[in-house]
CSV table of C-alpha atoms in Angstrom, one decimal:
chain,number,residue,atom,x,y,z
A,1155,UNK,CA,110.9,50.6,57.8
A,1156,UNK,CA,109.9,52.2,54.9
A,1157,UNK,CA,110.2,55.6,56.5
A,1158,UNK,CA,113.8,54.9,57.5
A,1159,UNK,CA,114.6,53.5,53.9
A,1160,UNK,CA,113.5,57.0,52.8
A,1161,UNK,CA,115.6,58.7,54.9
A,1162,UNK,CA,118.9,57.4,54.3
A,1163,UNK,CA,118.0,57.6,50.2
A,1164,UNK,CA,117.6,61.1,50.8
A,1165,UNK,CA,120.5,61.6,52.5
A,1166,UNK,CA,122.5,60.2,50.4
A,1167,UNK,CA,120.7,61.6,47.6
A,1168,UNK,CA,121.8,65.0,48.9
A,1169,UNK,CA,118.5,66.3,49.2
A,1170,UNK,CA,118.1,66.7,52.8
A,1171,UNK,CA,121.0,66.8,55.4
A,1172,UNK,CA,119.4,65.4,58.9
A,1173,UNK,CA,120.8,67.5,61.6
A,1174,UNK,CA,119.7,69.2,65.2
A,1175,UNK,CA,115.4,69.2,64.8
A,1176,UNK,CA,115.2,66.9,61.9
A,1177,UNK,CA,113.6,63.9,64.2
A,1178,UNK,CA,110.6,66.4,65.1
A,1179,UNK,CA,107.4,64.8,63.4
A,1180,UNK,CA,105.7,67.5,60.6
A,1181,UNK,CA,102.5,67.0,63.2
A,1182,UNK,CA,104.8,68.1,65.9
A,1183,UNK,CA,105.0,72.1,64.5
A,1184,UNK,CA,102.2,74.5,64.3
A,1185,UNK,CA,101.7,76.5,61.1
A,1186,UNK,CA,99.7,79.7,59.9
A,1187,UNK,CA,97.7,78.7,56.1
A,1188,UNK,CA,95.4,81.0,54.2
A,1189,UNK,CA,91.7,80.4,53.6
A,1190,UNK,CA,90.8,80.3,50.0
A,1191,UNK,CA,94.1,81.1,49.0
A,1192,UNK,CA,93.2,81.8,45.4
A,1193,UNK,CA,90.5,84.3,46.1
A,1194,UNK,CA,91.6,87.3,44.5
A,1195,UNK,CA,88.5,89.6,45.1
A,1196,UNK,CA,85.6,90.5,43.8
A,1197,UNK,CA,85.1,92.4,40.3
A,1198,UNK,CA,84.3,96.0,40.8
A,1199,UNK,CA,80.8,95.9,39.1
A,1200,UNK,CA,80.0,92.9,41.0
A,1201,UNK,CA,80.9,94.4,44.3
A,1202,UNK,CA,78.6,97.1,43.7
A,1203,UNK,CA,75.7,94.8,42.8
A,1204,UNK,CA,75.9,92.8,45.9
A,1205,UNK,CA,76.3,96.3,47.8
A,1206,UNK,CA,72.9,96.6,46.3
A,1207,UNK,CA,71.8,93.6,46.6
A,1208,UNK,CA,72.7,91.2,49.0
A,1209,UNK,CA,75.0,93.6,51.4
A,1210,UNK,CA,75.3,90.0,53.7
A,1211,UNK,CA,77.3,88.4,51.1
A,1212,UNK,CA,79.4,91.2,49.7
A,1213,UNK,CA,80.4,91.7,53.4
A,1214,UNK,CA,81.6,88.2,53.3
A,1215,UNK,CA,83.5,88.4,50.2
A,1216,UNK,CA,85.2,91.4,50.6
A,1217,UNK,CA,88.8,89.7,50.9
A,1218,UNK,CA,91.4,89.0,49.0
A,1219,UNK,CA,94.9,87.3,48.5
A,1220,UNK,CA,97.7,87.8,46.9
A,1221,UNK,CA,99.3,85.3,44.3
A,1222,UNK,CA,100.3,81.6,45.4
A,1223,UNK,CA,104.0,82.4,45.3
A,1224,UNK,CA,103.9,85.3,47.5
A,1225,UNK,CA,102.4,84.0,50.3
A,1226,UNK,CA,104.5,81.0,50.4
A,1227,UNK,CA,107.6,83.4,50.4
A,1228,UNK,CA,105.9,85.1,53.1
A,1229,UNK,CA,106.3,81.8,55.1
A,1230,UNK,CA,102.8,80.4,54.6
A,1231,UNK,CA,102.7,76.6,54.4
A,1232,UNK,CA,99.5,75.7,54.1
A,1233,UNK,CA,97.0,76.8,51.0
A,1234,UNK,CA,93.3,75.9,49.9
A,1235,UNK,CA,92.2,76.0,46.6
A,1236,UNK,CA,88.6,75.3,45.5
A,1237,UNK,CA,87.6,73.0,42.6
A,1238,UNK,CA,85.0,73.0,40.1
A,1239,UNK,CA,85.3,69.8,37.8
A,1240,UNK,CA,85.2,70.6,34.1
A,1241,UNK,CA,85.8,67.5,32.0
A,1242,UNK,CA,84.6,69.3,28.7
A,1243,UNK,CA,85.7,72.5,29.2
A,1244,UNK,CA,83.8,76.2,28.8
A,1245,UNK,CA,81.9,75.7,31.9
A,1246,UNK,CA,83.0,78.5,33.8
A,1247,UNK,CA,84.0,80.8,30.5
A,1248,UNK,CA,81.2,83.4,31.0
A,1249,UNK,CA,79.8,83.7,34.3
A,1250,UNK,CA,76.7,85.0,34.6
A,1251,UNK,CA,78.0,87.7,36.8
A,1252,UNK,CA,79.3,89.8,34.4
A,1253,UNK,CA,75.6,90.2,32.7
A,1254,UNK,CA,73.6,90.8,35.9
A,1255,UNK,CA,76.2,93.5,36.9
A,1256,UNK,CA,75.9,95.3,33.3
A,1257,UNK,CA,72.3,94.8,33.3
A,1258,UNK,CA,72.0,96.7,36.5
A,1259,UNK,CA,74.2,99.6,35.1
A,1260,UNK,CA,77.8,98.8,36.5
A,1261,UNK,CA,80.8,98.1,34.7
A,1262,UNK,CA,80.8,94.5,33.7
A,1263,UNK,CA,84.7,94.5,33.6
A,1264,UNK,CA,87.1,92.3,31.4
A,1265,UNK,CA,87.8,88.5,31.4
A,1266,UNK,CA,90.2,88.0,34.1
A,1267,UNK,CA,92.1,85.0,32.1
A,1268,UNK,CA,93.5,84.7,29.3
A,1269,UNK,CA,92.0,84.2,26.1
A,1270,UNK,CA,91.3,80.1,26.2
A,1271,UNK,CA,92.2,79.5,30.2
A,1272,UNK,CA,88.3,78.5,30.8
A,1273,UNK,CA,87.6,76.7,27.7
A,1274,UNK,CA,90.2,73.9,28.0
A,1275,UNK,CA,89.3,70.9,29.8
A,1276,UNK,CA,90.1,70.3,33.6
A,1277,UNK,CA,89.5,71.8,37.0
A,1278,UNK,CA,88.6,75.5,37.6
A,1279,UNK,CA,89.7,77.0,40.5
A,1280,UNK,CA,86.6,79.6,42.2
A,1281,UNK,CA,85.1,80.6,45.0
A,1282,UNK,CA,81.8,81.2,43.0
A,1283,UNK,CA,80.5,80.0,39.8
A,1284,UNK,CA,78.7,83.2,38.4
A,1285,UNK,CA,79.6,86.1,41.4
A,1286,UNK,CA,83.0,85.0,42.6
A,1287,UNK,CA,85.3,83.6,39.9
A,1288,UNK,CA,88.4,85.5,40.3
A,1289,UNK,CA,91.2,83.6,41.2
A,1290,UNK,CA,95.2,84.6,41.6
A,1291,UNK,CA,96.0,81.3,39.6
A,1292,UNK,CA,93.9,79.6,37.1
A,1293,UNK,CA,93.3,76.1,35.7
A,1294,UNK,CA,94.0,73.9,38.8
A,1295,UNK,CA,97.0,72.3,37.2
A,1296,UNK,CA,98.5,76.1,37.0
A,1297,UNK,CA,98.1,76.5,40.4
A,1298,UNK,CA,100.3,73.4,41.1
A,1299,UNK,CA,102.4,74.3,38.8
A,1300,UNK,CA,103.1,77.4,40.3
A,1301,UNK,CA,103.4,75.5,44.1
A,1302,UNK,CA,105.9,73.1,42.7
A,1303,UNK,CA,108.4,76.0,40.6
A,1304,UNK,CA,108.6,77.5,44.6
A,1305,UNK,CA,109.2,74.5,46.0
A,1306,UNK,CA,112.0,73.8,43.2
A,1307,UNK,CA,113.8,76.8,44.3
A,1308,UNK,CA,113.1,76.1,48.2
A,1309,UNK,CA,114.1,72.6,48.3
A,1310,UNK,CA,114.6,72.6,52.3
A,1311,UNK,CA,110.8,73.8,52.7
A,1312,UNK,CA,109.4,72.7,55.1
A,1313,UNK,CA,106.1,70.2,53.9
A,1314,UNK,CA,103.3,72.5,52.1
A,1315,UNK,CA,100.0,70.7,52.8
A,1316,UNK,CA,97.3,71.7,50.0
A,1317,UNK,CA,93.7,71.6,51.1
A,1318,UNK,CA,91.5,71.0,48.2
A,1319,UNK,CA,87.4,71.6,48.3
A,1320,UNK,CA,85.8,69.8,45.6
A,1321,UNK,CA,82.8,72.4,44.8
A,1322,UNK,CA,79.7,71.4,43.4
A,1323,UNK,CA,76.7,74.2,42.7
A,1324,UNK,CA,73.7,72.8,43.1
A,1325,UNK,CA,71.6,75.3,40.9
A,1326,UNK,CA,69.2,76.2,43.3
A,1327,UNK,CA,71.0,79.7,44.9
A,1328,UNK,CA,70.0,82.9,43.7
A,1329,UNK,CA,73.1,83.9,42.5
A,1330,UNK,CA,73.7,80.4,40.6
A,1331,UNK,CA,73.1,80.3,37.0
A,1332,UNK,CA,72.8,76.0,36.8
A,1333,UNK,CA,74.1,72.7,38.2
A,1334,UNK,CA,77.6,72.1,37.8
A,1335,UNK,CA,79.9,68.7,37.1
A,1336,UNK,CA,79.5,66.0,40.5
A,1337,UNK,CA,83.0,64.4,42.1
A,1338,UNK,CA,82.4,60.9,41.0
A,1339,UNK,CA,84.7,58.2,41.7
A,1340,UNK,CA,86.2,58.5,38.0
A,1341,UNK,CA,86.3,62.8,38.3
A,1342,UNK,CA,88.1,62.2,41.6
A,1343,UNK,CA,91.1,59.5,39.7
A,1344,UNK,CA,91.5,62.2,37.1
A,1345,UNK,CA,92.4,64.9,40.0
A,1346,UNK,CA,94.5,62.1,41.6
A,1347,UNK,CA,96.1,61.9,37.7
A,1348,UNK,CA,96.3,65.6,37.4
A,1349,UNK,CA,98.2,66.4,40.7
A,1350,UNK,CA,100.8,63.9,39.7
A,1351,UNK,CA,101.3,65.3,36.9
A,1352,UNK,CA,102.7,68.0,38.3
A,1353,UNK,CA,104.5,66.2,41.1
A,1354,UNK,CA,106.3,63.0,40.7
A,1355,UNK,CA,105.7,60.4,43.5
A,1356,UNK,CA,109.2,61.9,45.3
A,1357,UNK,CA,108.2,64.8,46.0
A,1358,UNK,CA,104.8,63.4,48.0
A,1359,UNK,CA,103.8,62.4,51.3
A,1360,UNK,CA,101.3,60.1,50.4
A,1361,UNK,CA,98.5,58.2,53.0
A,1362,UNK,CA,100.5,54.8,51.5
A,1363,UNK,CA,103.9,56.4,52.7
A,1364,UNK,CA,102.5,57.3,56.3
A,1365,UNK,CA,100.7,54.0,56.5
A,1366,UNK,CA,103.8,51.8,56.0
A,1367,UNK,CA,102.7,48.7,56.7
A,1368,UNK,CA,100.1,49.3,59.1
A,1369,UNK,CA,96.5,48.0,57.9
A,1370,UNK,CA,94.6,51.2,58.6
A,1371,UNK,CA,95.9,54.9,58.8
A,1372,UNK,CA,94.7,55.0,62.1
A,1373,UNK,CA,96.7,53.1,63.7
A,1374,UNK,CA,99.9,54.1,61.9
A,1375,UNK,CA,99.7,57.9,62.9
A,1376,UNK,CA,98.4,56.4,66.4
A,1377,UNK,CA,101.2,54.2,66.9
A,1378,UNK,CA,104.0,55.7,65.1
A,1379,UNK,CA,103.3,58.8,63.8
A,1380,UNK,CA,103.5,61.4,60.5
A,1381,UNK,CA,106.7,61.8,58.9
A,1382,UNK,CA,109.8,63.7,60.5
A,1383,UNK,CA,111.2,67.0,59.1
A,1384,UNK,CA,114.5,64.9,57.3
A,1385,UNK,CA,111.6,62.9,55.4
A,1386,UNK,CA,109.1,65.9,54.8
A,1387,UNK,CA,111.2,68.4,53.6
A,1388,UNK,CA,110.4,69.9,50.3
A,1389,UNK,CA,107.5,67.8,50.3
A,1390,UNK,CA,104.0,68.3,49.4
A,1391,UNK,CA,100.7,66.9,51.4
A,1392,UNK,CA,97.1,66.8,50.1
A,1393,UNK,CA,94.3,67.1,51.9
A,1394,UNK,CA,90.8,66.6,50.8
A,1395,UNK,CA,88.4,68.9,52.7
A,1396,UNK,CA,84.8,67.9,51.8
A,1397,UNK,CA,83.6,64.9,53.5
A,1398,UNK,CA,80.4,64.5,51.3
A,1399,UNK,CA,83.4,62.7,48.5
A,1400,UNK,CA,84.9,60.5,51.3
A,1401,UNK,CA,82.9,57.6,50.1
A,1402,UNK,CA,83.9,57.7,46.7
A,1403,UNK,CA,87.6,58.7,47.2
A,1404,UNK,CA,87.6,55.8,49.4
A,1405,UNK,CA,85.8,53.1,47.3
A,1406,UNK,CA,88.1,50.5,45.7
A,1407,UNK,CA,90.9,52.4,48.1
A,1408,UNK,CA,90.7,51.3,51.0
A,1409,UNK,CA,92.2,53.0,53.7
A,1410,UNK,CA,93.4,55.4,50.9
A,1411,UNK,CA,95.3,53.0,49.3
A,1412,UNK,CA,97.2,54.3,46.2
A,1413,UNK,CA,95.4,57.9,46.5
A,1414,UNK,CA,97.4,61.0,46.8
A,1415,UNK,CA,95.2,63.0,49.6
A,1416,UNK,CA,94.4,62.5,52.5
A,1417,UNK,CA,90.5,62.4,53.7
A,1418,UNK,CA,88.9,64.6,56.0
A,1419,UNK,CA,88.0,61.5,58.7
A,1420,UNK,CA,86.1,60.9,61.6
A,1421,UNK,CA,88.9,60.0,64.0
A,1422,UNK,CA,88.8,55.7,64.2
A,1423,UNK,CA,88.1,55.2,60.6
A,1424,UNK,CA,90.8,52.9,58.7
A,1425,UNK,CA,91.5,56.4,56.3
A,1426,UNK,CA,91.6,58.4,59.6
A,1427,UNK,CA,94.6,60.5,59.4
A,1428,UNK,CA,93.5,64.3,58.9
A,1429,UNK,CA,90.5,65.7,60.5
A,1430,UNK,CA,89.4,69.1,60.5
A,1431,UNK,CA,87.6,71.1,63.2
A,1432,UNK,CA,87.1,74.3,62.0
A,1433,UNK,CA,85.3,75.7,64.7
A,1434,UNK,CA,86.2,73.1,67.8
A,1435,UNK,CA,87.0,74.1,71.0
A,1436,UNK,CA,90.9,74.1,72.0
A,1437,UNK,CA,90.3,70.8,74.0
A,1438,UNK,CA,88.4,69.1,71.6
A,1439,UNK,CA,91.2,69.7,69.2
A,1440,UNK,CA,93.9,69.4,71.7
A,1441,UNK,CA,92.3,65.8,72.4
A,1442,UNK,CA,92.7,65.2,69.0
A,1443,UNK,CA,96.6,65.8,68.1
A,1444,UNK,CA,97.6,64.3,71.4
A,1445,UNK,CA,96.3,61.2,69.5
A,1446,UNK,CA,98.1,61.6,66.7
A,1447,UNK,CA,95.8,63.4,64.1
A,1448,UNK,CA,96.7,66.3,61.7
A,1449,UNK,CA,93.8,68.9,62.3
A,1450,UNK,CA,92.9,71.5,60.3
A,1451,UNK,CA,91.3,74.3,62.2
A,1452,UNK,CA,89.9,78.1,61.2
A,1453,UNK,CA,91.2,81.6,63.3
A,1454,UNK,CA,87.9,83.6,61.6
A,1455,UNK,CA,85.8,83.6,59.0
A,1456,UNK,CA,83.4,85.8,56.8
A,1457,UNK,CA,85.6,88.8,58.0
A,1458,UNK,CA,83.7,89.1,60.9
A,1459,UNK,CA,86.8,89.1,63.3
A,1460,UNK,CA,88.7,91.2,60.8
A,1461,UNK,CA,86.5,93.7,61.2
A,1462,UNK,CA,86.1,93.6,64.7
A,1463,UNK,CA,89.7,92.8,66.0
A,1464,UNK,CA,88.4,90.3,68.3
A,1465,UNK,CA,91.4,88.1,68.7
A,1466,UNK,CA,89.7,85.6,71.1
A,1467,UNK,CA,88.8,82.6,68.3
A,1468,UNK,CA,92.7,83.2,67.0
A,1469,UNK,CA,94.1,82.7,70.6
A,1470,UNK,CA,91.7,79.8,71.3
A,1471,UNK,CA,92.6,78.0,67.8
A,1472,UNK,CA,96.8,78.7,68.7
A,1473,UNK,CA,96.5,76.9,72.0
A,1474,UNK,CA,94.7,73.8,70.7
A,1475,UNK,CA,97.8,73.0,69.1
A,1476,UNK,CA,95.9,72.4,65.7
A,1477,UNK,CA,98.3,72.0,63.7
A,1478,UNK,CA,97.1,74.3,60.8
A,1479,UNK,CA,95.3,77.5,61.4
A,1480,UNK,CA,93.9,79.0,58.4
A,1481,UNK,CA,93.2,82.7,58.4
A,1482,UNK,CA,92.0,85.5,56.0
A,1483,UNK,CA,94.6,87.7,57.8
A,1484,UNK,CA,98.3,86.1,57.6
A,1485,UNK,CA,100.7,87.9,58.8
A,1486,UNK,CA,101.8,90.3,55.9
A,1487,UNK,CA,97.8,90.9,54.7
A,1488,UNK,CA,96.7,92.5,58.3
A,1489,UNK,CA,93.0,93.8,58.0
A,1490,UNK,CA,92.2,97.1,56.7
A,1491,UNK,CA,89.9,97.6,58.8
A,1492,UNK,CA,91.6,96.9,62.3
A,1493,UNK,CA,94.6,95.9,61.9
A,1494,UNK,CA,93.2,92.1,63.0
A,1495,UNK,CA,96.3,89.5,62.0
A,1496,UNK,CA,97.4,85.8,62.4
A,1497,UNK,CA,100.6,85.4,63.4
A,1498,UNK,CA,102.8,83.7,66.0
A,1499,UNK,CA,105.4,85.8,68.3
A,1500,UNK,CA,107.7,87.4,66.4
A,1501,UNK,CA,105.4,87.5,63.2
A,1502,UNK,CA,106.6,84.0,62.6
A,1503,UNK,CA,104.0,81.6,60.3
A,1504,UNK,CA,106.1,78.9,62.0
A,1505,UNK,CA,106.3,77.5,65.5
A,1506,UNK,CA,107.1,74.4,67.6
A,1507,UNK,CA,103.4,72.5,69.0
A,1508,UNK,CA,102.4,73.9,72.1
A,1509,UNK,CA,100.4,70.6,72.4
A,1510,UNK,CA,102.3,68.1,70.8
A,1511,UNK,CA,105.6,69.1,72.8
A,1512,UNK,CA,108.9,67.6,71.5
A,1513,UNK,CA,112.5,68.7,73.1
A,1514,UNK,CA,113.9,68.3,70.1
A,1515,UNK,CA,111.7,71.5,68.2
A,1516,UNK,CA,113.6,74.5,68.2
A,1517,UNK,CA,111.9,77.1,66.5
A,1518,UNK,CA,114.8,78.9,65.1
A,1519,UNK,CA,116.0,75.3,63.4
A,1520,UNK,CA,112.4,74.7,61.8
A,1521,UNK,CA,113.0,76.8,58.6
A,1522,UNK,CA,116.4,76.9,56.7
């Protein structure tokens, strides 16, 4: 009931216009997201030091995107951005990086932000505390900021989901300088605060909106399913990716009650909703959105298949019918190195389920 409610207030609102498509549910299309969508490459002098160095990790690092805005007008839909928690502020302001690359006699380079960026209070957006701290977009909140001034001048977009990783260093790495800041229960409100800050409650789809008024999450996407396209467009979905925060995202929420993202879950939970799989077979994860779960899955990784062309984990994650299939290599970044790309016939980032079949998906109706 509450889904239809919404419906007719947007129509009338003028917002969204339902028409040929519109009853196709947003776990009914398949979609192309970046990985680490922030990662904007490693510093010069840094590069060389882990050339040096540690060769295994520079060859994992050595990718890059561009800004936030540009890959969503590319067509991306899905985007993952990494989390430090900095409740003080100046945690991340000099990373030790820039030292060990001077002291081994390459350039140190320049700050990447602007003067003050790192030393206000809030989230930090990296890959890397001390080695990999370039990002296209920085504080957090920016980042949003930047996702919600598309979406204001795309209002028939279809949903944009946002994968967040809450990172934590631990201290203990090599290439870590010290512990950083734990997701506790009152870090995680304050990122629940901080995204709706930057998006008011109307322009959410929310784990209390897809519930309804079914007790458990479960059994609503089970029984009835995730939104359609007339409700989801120009909408924005959180996903939480770490499961090790789970228990304290959930506690005093049950079943995500009055929380903005939606948990990575073991299919049955009451929160289960989203799951991801990044490296599951295509019939594990076909299994799983034929029961009506959002899953997240991965096309490569480390830049291993970008550097070999082998297409075989892409063609395997496209036929599970995953509904999001994050790559290193969308469509408009191809790899330098082979060519290696994600991308659905035509070059689209778009497409009707292969899985999740409805009649009424078109693929030329998906996008305005």
């Amino acid at each position: 009931m509450q889904r239809v409610l919404a419906a007719i207030l947007l129509v009338l609102a003028g917002s969204a216009v339902a028409g040929p498509g519109e009853e196709v549910r947003i776990n009914q299309i398949q979609m192309i997201g970046t990985h680490n969508s922030y990662h904007a490459g490693l510093p010069p002098g840094i590069a060389r030091l882990l050339a040096e160095k540690d060769p295994d990790l520079l060859r994992g690092l050595d990718y890059f995107h561009p800004g936030l805005i540009d890959q969503l007008s590319s067509g991306i839909r899905q985007i993952e951005l990494d989390i430090y928690a900095d409740p003080q502020g100046g945690r991340f302001s000099d990373p030790m990086g820039r030292r060990w690359a001077a002291e081994a006699g390459f350039p140190a380079g320049p700050d990447p932000y602007e003067k003050g960026v790192m030393q206000a209070p809030g989230f930090k957006v990296l890959h890397m505390q001390d080695v990999d701290y370039v990002s296209n977009c920085q504080p957090f909140r920016a980042c949003l900021e930047e996702v919600r001034s598309w979406s204001d001048s795309h209002p028939r977009h279809l949903p944009l989901f946002l994968l967040i990783e809450t990172k934590v260093s631990a201290g203990t790495w090599k290439w870590e300088s010290g512990k950083s800041n734990p997701f506790t229960g009152e870090t995680l409100d304050a990122l629940d605060t901080e995204i709706r800050s930057v998006f008011s409650e109307d322009r959410l789809i929310t784990p209390d909106k897809v519930r309804g008024d079914y007790p458990t999450l479960d059994r609503a996407v089970r029984e009835i399913g995730w939104p359609t396209l007339a409700e989801a467009r120009g909408k924005v979905v959180f996903l939480l990716d770490q499961k090790n925060v789970s228990a304290a995202y959930l506690s005093r929420h049950s079943a995500l009650r009055g929380r903005v993202l939606f948990t990575n879950a073991d299919p049955g939970s009451e929160d289960a909703a989203f799951v991801e799989r990044n490296e599951g077979s295509a019939a594990e994860i076909a299994d799983l959105v034929r029961q009506g779960y959002l899953v997240r899955t991965r096309s490569d990784w480390n830049t291993e298949q970008a550097r070999t062309g082998d297409p075989s984990r892409r063609d395997e994650a496209m036929a599970s019918g995953a509904q999001i299939i994050s790559t290193d290599s969308p469509p408009e970044e191809p790899s330098r190195w082979t060519g290696y790309r994600v991308a659905f016939e035509g070059g689209k980032t778009v497409r009707c389920n292969p899985v999740l079949i409805s009649a009424a998906c078109h693929p030329g109706e998906l996008e305005p």
